[in-house]
JSON list of C-alpha atoms in Angstrom, two decimals:
[
{"chain": "A", "resi": 1, "resn": "VAL", "atom": "CA", "xyz": [0.00, 0.00, 0.00]},
{"chain": "A", "resi": 2, "resn": "ARG", "atom": "CA", "xyz": [2.84, 2.42, 0.86]},
{"chain": "A", "resi": 3, "resn": "GLY", "atom": "CA", "xyz": [4.94, 1.42, -2.17]},
{"chain": "A", "resi": 4, "resn": "ASP", "atom": "CA", "xyz": [7.58, -0.16, 0.08]},
{"chain": "A", "resi": 5, "resn": "ARG", "atom": "CA", "xyz": [8.50, 3.32, 1.32]},
{"chain": "A", "resi": 6, "resn": "VAL", "atom": "CA", "xyz": [7.56, 2.53, 4.93]},
{"chain": "A", "resi": 7, "resn": "ILE", "atom": "CA", "xyz": [8.43, -0.65, 6.76]},
{"chain": "A", "resi": 8, "resn": "PHE", "atom": "CA", "xyz": [6.34, -1.77, 9.72]},
{"chain": "A", "resi": 9, "resn": "ASP", "atom": "CA", "xyz": [7.50, -4.30, 12.33]},
{"chain": "A", "resi": 10, "resn": "SER", "atom": "CA", "xyz": [4.34, -6.09, 13.43]},
{"chain": "A", "resi": 11, "resn": "ASP", "atom": "CA", "xyz": [5.99, -6.93, 16.76]},
{"chain": "A", "resi": 12, "resn": "ARG", "atom": "CA", "xyz": [6.12, -3.20, 17.56]},
{"chain": "A", "resi": 13, "resn": "ILE", "atom": "CA", "xyz": [2.55, -2.25, 16.74]},
{"chain": "A", "resi": 14, "resn": "VAL", "atom": "CA", "xyz": [-0.07, -1.86, 19.47]},
{"chain": "A", "resi": 15, "resn": "MET", "atom": "CA", "xyz": [-3.75, -1.58, 18.59]},
{"chain": "A", "resi": 16, "resn": "SER", "atom": "CA", "xyz": [-6.33, 0.37, 20.57]},
{"chain": "A", "resi": 17, "resn": "GLY", "atom": "CA", "xyz": [-10.11, 0.36, 20.57]},
{"chain": "A", "resi": 18, "resn": "GLY", "atom": "CA", "xyz": [-10.11, 4.14, 20.05]},
{"chain": "A", "resi": 19, "resn": "ALA", "atom": "CA", "xyz": [-8.39, 7.39, 20.91]},
{"chain": "A", "resi": 20, "resn": "THR", "atom": "CA", "xyz": [-9.35, 7.29, 24.59]},
{"chain": "A", "resi": 21, "resn": "GLY", "atom": "CA", "xyz": [-7.70, 3.91, 25.09]},
{"chain": "A", "resi": 22, "resn": "ALA", "atom": "CA", "xyz": [-4.66, 4.95, 23.08]},
{"chain": "A", "resi": 23, "resn": "HIS", "atom": "CA", "xyz": [-4.22, 8.16, 25.08]},
{"chain": "A", "resi": 24, "resn": "GLU", "atom": "CA", "xyz": [-4.54, 6.33, 28.38]},
{"chain": "A", "resi": 25, "resn": "THR", "atom": "CA", "xyz": [-2.13, 3.59, 27.32]},
{"chain": "A", "resi": 26, "resn": "LEU", "atom": "CA", "xyz": [0.47, 6.18, 26.29]},
{"chain": "A", "resi": 27, "resn": "ALA", "atom": "CA", "xyz": [0.06, 8.02, 29.59]},
{"chain": "A", "resi": 28, "resn": "PHE", "atom": "CA", "xyz": [0.56, 4.79, 31.56]},
{"chain": "A", "resi": 29, "resn": "CYS", "atom": "CA", "xyz": [3.66, 3.92, 29.49]},
{"chain": "A", "resi": 30, "resn": "LEU", "atom": "CA", "xyz": [5.33, 7.34, 29.40]},
{"chain": "A", "resi": 31, "resn": "ALA", "atom": "CA", "xyz": [4.67, 8.81, 32.85]},
{"chain": "A", "resi": 32, "resn": "ASP", "atom": "CA", "xyz": [4.27, 7.96, 36.49]},
{"chain": "A", "resi": 33, "resn": "PRO", "atom": "CA", "xyz": [1.56, 9.30, 38.79]},
{"chain": "A", "resi": 34, "resn": "GLY", "atom": "CA", "xyz": [2.35, 12.93, 39.58]},
{"chain": "A", "resi": 35, "resn": "ASP", "atom": "CA", "xyz": [4.30, 13.47, 36.33]},
{"chain": "A", "resi": 36, "resn": "ALA", "atom": "CA", "xyz": [2.88, 15.85, 33.78]},
{"chain": "A", "resi": 37, "resn": "PHE", "atom": "CA", "xyz": [2.33, 16.42, 30.09]},
{"chain": "A", "resi": 38, "resn": "LEU", "atom": "CA", "xyz": [2.46, 19.94, 28.69]},
{"chain": "A", "resi": 39, "resn": "VAL", "atom": "CA", "xyz": [-0.82, 20.55, 26.84]},
{"chain": "A", "resi": 40, "resn": "PRO", "atom": "CA", "xyz": [-1.43, 23.62, 24.65]},
{"chain": "A", "resi": 41, "resn": "THR", "atom": "CA", "xyz": [-4.59, 25.53, 25.52]},
{"chain": "A", "resi": 42, "resn": "PRO", "atom": "CA", "xyz": [-7.37, 25.49, 24.72]},
{"chain": "A", "resi": 43, "resn": "TYR", "atom": "CA", "xyz": [-7.37, 21.70, 24.61]},
{"chain": "A", "resi": 44, "resn": "TYR", "atom": "CA", "xyz": [-9.92, 18.93, 24.08]},
{"chain": "A", "resi": 45, "resn": "PRO", "atom": "CA", "xyz": [-11.70, 18.51, 27.43]},
{"chain": "A", "resi": 46, "resn": "GLY", "atom": "CA", "xyz": [-11.68, 14.74, 26.97]},
{"chain": "A", "resi": 47, "resn": "PHE", "atom": "CA", "xyz": [-7.93, 14.79, 27.67]},
{"chain": "A", "resi": 48, "resn": "ASP", "atom": "CA", "xyz": [-8.79, 15.21, 31.35]},
{"chain": "A", "resi": 49, "resn": "ARG", "atom": "CA", "xyz": [-10.55, 11.84, 31.24]},
{"chain": "A", "resi": 50, "resn": "ASP", "atom": "CA", "xyz": [-8.21, 10.17, 28.77]},
{"chain": "A", "resi": 51, "resn": "LEU", "atom": "CA", "xyz": [-4.90, 11.20, 30.32]},
{"chain": "A", "resi": 52, "resn": "ARG", "atom": "CA", "xyz": [-5.58, 11.89, 34.03]},
{"chain": "A", "resi": 53, "resn": "TRP", "atom": "CA", "xyz": [-8.36, 9.93, 35.70]},
{"chain": "A", "resi": 54, "resn": "ARG", "atom": "CA", "xyz": [-6.78, 6.51, 36.07]},
{"chain": "A", "resi": 55, "resn": "THR", "atom": "CA", "xyz": [-3.13, 7.34, 35.45]},
{"chain": "A", "resi": 56, "resn": "GLY", "atom": "CA", "xyz": [-2.52, 10.05, 38.04]},
{"chain": "A", "resi": 57, "resn": "VAL", "atom": "CA", "xyz": [-0.75, 12.12, 35.37]},
{"chain": "A", "resi": 58, "resn": "GLN", "atom": "CA", "xyz": [-1.18, 15.88, 35.48]},
{"chain": "A", "resi": 59, "resn": "LEU", "atom": "CA", "xyz": [-1.89, 18.17, 32.53]},
{"chain": "A", "resi": 60, "resn": "PHE", "atom": "CA", "xyz": [0.15, 21.36, 32.68]},
{"chain": "A", "resi": 61, "resn": "PRO", "atom": "CA", "xyz": [-1.14, 24.13, 30.40]},
{"chain": "A", "resi": 62, "resn": "VAL", "atom": "CA", "xyz": [0.89, 25.77, 27.67]},
{"chain": "A", "resi": 63, "resn": "VAL", "atom": "CA", "xyz": [-0.96, 29.06, 27.31]},
{"chain": "A", "resi": 64, "resn": "CYS", "atom": "CA", "xyz": [-1.71, 29.89, 23.68]},
{"chain": "A", "resi": 65, "resn": "GLU", "atom": "CA", "xyz": [-3.26, 33.22, 22.79]},
{"chain": "A", "resi": 66, "resn": "SER", "atom": "CA", "xyz": [-6.03, 34.09, 20.36]},
{"chain": "A", "resi": 67, "resn": "SER", "atom": "CA", "xyz": [-3.97, 37.09, 19.25]},
{"chain": "A", "resi": 68, "resn": "ASN", "atom": "CA", "xyz": [-1.69, 34.73, 17.27]},
{"chain": "A", "resi": 69, "resn": "ASN", "atom": "CA", "xyz": [-4.38, 32.19, 16.33]},
{"chain": "A", "resi": 70, "resn": "PHE", "atom": "CA", "xyz": [-3.44, 29.90, 19.24]},
{"chain": "A", "resi": 71, "resn": "LYS", "atom": "CA", "xyz": [-0.04, 29.01, 17.80]},
{"chain": "A", "resi": 72, "resn": "VAL", "atom": "CA", "xyz": [2.28, 27.15, 20.14]},
{"chain": "A", "resi": 73, "resn": "THR", "atom": "CA", "xyz": [5.31, 29.37, 20.58]},
{"chain": "A", "resi": 74, "resn": "LYS", "atom": "CA", "xyz": [8.75, 28.61, 21.92]},
{"chain": "A", "resi": 75, "resn": "GLU", "atom": "CA", "xyz": [8.18, 31.22, 24.62]},
{"chain": "A", "resi": 76, "resn": "ALA", "atom": "CA", "xyz": [4.89, 29.62, 25.74]},
{"chain": "A", "resi": 77, "resn": "LEU", "atom": "CA", "xyz": [6.53, 26.17, 25.90]},
{"chain": "A", "resi": 78, "resn": "GLU", "atom": "CA", "xyz": [9.49, 27.47, 27.87]},
{"chain": "A", "resi": 79, "resn": "SER", "atom": "CA", "xyz": [7.25, 29.37, 30.28]},
{"chain": "A", "resi": 80, "resn": "ALA", "atom": "CA", "xyz": [5.06, 26.32, 30.95]},
{"chain": "A", "resi": 81, "resn": "TYR", "atom": "CA", "xyz": [8.09, 24.08, 31.40]},
{"chain": "A", "resi": 82, "resn": "GLU", "atom": "CA", "xyz": [9.71, 26.54, 33.82]},
{"chain": "A", "resi": 83, "resn": "LYS", "atom": "CA", "xyz": [6.50, 26.85, 35.86]},
{"chain": "A", "resi": 84, "resn": "ALA", "atom": "CA", "xyz": [6.27, 23.08, 36.09]},
{"chain": "A", "resi": 85, "resn": "GLN", "atom": "CA", "xyz": [9.88, 22.88, 37.24]},
{"chain": "A", "resi": 86, "resn": "GLU", "atom": "CA", "xyz": [9.29, 25.58, 39.86]},
{"chain": "A", "resi": 87, "resn": "SER", "atom": "CA", "xyz": [6.38, 23.48, 41.15]},
{"chain": "A", "resi": 88, "resn": "ASN", "atom": "CA", "xyz": [8.59, 20.35, 41.28]},
{"chain": "A", "resi": 89, "resn": "ILE", "atom": "CA", "xyz": [6.52, 18.70, 38.59]},
{"chain": "A", "resi": 90, "resn": "ARG", "atom": "CA", "xyz": [8.41, 16.35, 36.26]},
{"chain": "A", "resi": 91, "resn": "VAL", "atom": "CA", "xyz": [7.37, 16.94, 32.63]},
{"chain": "A", "resi": 92, "resn": "LYS", "atom": "CA", "xyz": [7.32, 13.72, 30.58]},
{"chain": "A", "resi": 93, "resn": "GLY", "atom": "CA", "xyz": [5.91, 14.90, 27.29]},
{"chain": "A", "resi": 94, "resn": "LEU", "atom": "CA", "xyz": [4.04, 17.39, 25.18]}
]
């Protein structure tokens, strides 16, 4: 299908019954309870359920502004990361 441009190793593929299960599985695999993911705002409210409820992972906001069409900027990422560090929160992903 991909014209032999992409090779998949079937031993490294995990299937999920949907995005909620995939998000939760990734959170369990990548972070420990109390760790955090940086999440640009505004974000899909289902992430609270998908990423937090059972995993104990925190969502730490990356504030994006309407004045620049909610683009994620380097400054916003650095600010969110620094605030997390000041709060002794270990960031495990974006």
